Short mmCIF file of C-alpha atoms in Angstrom, two decimals:
data_model
loop_
_atom_site.label_atom_id
_atom_site.label_comp_id
_atom_site.label_asym_id
_atom_site.label_seq_id
_atom_site.Cartn_x
_atom_site.Cartn_y
_atom_site.Cartn_z
CA UNK A 1481 -89.77 155.21 70.60
CA UNK A 1482 -87.32 156.25 67.88
CA UNK A 1483 -84.99 153.59 66.50
CA UNK A 1484 -81.95 154.11 64.33
CA UNK A 1485 -82.78 153.36 60.72
CA UNK A 1486 -81.77 150.03 59.24
CA UNK A 1487 -81.40 149.48 55.54
CA UNK A 1488 -83.94 147.22 53.89
CA UNK A 1489 -83.33 143.57 53.13
CA UNK A 1490 -82.84 144.26 49.41
CA UNK A 1491 -80.28 147.01 50.01
CA UNK A 1492 -78.66 144.90 52.74
CA UNK A 1493 -78.32 142.05 50.29
CA UNK A 1494 -76.71 144.34 47.72
CA UNK A 1495 -74.37 145.81 50.35
CA UNK A 1496 -73.53 142.30 51.53
CA UNK A 1497 -72.67 141.19 48.01
CA UNK A 1498 -70.41 144.21 47.48
CA UNK A 1499 -68.75 143.73 50.87
CA UNK A 1500 -68.30 140.03 50.17
CA UNK A 1501 -66.65 140.64 46.82
CA UNK A 1502 -64.29 143.22 48.33
CA UNK A 1503 -63.46 140.90 51.24
CA UNK A 1504 -62.84 138.00 48.86
CA UNK A 1505 -60.56 140.07 46.66
CA UNK A 1506 -58.61 141.45 49.61
CA UNK A 1507 -58.31 138.03 51.22
CA UNK A 1508 -57.17 136.45 47.96
CA UNK A 1509 -54.46 139.07 47.59
CA UNK A 1510 -53.41 138.35 51.18
CA UNK A 1511 -52.99 134.63 50.44
CA UNK A 1512 -56.40 133.18 51.34
CA UNK A 1513 -56.30 130.57 48.58
CA UNK A 1514 -53.58 128.74 50.48
CA UNK A 1515 -54.52 129.86 54.00
CA UNK A 1516 -58.31 129.60 54.12
CA UNK A 1517 -58.44 131.19 57.58
CA UNK A 1518 -57.67 134.59 56.03
CA UNK A 1519 -60.70 134.31 53.78
CA UNK A 1520 -62.85 133.00 56.60
CA UNK A 1521 -61.95 135.97 58.78
CA UNK A 1522 -62.40 138.56 56.01
CA UNK A 1523 -65.79 137.23 54.97
CA UNK A 1524 -66.94 136.83 58.58
CA UNK A 1525 -66.15 140.52 59.13
CA UNK A 1526 -68.14 141.41 56.00
CA UNK A 1527 -71.11 139.37 57.25
CA UNK A 1528 -70.96 140.98 60.71
CA UNK A 1529 -70.54 144.51 59.38
CA UNK A 1530 -73.41 144.41 56.93
CA UNK A 1531 -75.68 142.41 59.25
CA UNK A 1532 -75.34 145.12 61.89
CA UNK A 1533 -76.95 147.71 59.63
CA UNK A 1534 -79.66 145.70 57.88
CA UNK A 1535 -82.71 143.59 58.65
CA UNK A 1536 -82.72 139.86 59.32
CA UNK A 1537 -83.54 139.18 55.66
CA UNK A 1538 -80.59 141.32 54.51
CA UNK A 1539 -78.33 139.65 57.07
CA UNK A 1540 -79.26 136.14 55.92
CA UNK A 1541 -78.87 137.11 52.25
CA UNK A 1542 -75.43 138.52 53.05
CA UNK A 1543 -74.57 135.32 54.92
CA UNK A 1544 -75.52 133.16 51.95
CA UNK A 1545 -73.67 135.30 49.43
CA UNK A 1546 -70.49 135.42 51.53
CA UNK A 1547 -70.62 131.67 52.09
CA UNK A 1548 -70.95 131.10 48.33
CA UNK A 1549 -67.95 133.39 47.73
CA UNK A 1550 -65.97 131.52 50.41
CA UNK A 1551 -66.85 128.04 49.14
CA UNK A 1552 -66.49 129.00 45.49
CA UNK A 1553 -63.49 131.31 45.36
CA UNK A 1554 -61.49 130.85 48.56
CA UNK A 1555 -61.81 127.08 48.93
CA UNK A 1556 -62.81 126.29 45.33
CA UNK A 1557 -60.36 128.84 43.88
CA UNK A 1558 -61.88 128.89 40.39
CA UNK A 1559 -65.53 129.49 41.18
CA UNK A 1560 -66.39 125.81 41.55
CA UNK A 1561 -68.50 125.39 44.66
CA UNK A 1562 -66.89 123.07 47.23
CA UNK A 1563 -69.37 121.54 49.64
CA UNK A 1564 -67.69 119.47 52.33
CA UNK A 1565 -67.80 119.25 56.13
CA UNK A 1566 -65.64 122.35 56.62
CA UNK A 1567 -67.75 124.31 54.14
CA UNK A 1568 -70.94 123.30 55.95
CA UNK A 1569 -69.44 124.39 59.27
CA UNK A 1570 -68.54 127.73 57.70
CA UNK A 1571 -72.14 128.17 56.53
CA UNK A 1572 -73.30 127.58 60.10
CA UNK A 1573 -70.73 129.99 61.49
CA UNK A 1574 -71.72 132.73 59.03
CA UNK A 1575 -75.40 132.21 59.92
CA UNK A 1576 -74.68 132.58 63.64
CA UNK A 1577 -72.60 135.72 62.98
CA UNK A 1578 -75.33 137.24 60.79
CA UNK A 1579 -78.13 136.61 63.29
CA UNK A 1580 -76.06 137.71 66.26
CA UNK A 1581 -74.90 140.94 64.59
CA UNK A 1582 -78.36 141.96 63.42
CA UNK A 1583 -79.89 141.00 66.77
CA UNK A 1584 -77.31 142.86 68.84
CA UNK A 1585 -77.50 145.94 66.62
CA UNK A 1586 -81.30 145.89 66.72
CA UNK A 1587 -81.30 145.55 70.49
CA UNK A 1588 -78.74 148.32 70.82
CA UNK A 1589 -80.89 150.76 68.88
CA UNK A 1590 -83.86 149.94 71.10
CA UNK A 1591 -81.86 150.50 74.28
CA UNK A 1592 -80.42 153.76 72.95
CA UNK A 1593 -83.89 154.97 71.94
CA UNK A 1594 -85.22 154.24 75.44
CA UNK A 1595 -82.27 155.95 77.13
CA UNK A 1596 -82.68 159.09 75.03
CA UNK A 1597 -86.29 159.66 76.17
#
């Protein structure tokens, strides 16, 4: 069975960090420091996008990095990490998104490989 290639956890982590920084910058320019939902959405999309092309390790590393960017630069504004109830819920949400995206993408490649036999 041939599966679509996935990037390794180390490369996924690097890609996740780059995507997280770009999402944080774009969200900040769009007003995320006053409307945290913008940053939440942008970073959730970064987590989902990178998690779909990497392994579980890369997806979880991306999740952690994006959560740190969210809690430190969107909510904390100046790089000071804010850990409160909303921040903890965001960490959980990013974890669910990362695991779901990598799981769905991994399952999709398996189904496609079986259909192409």
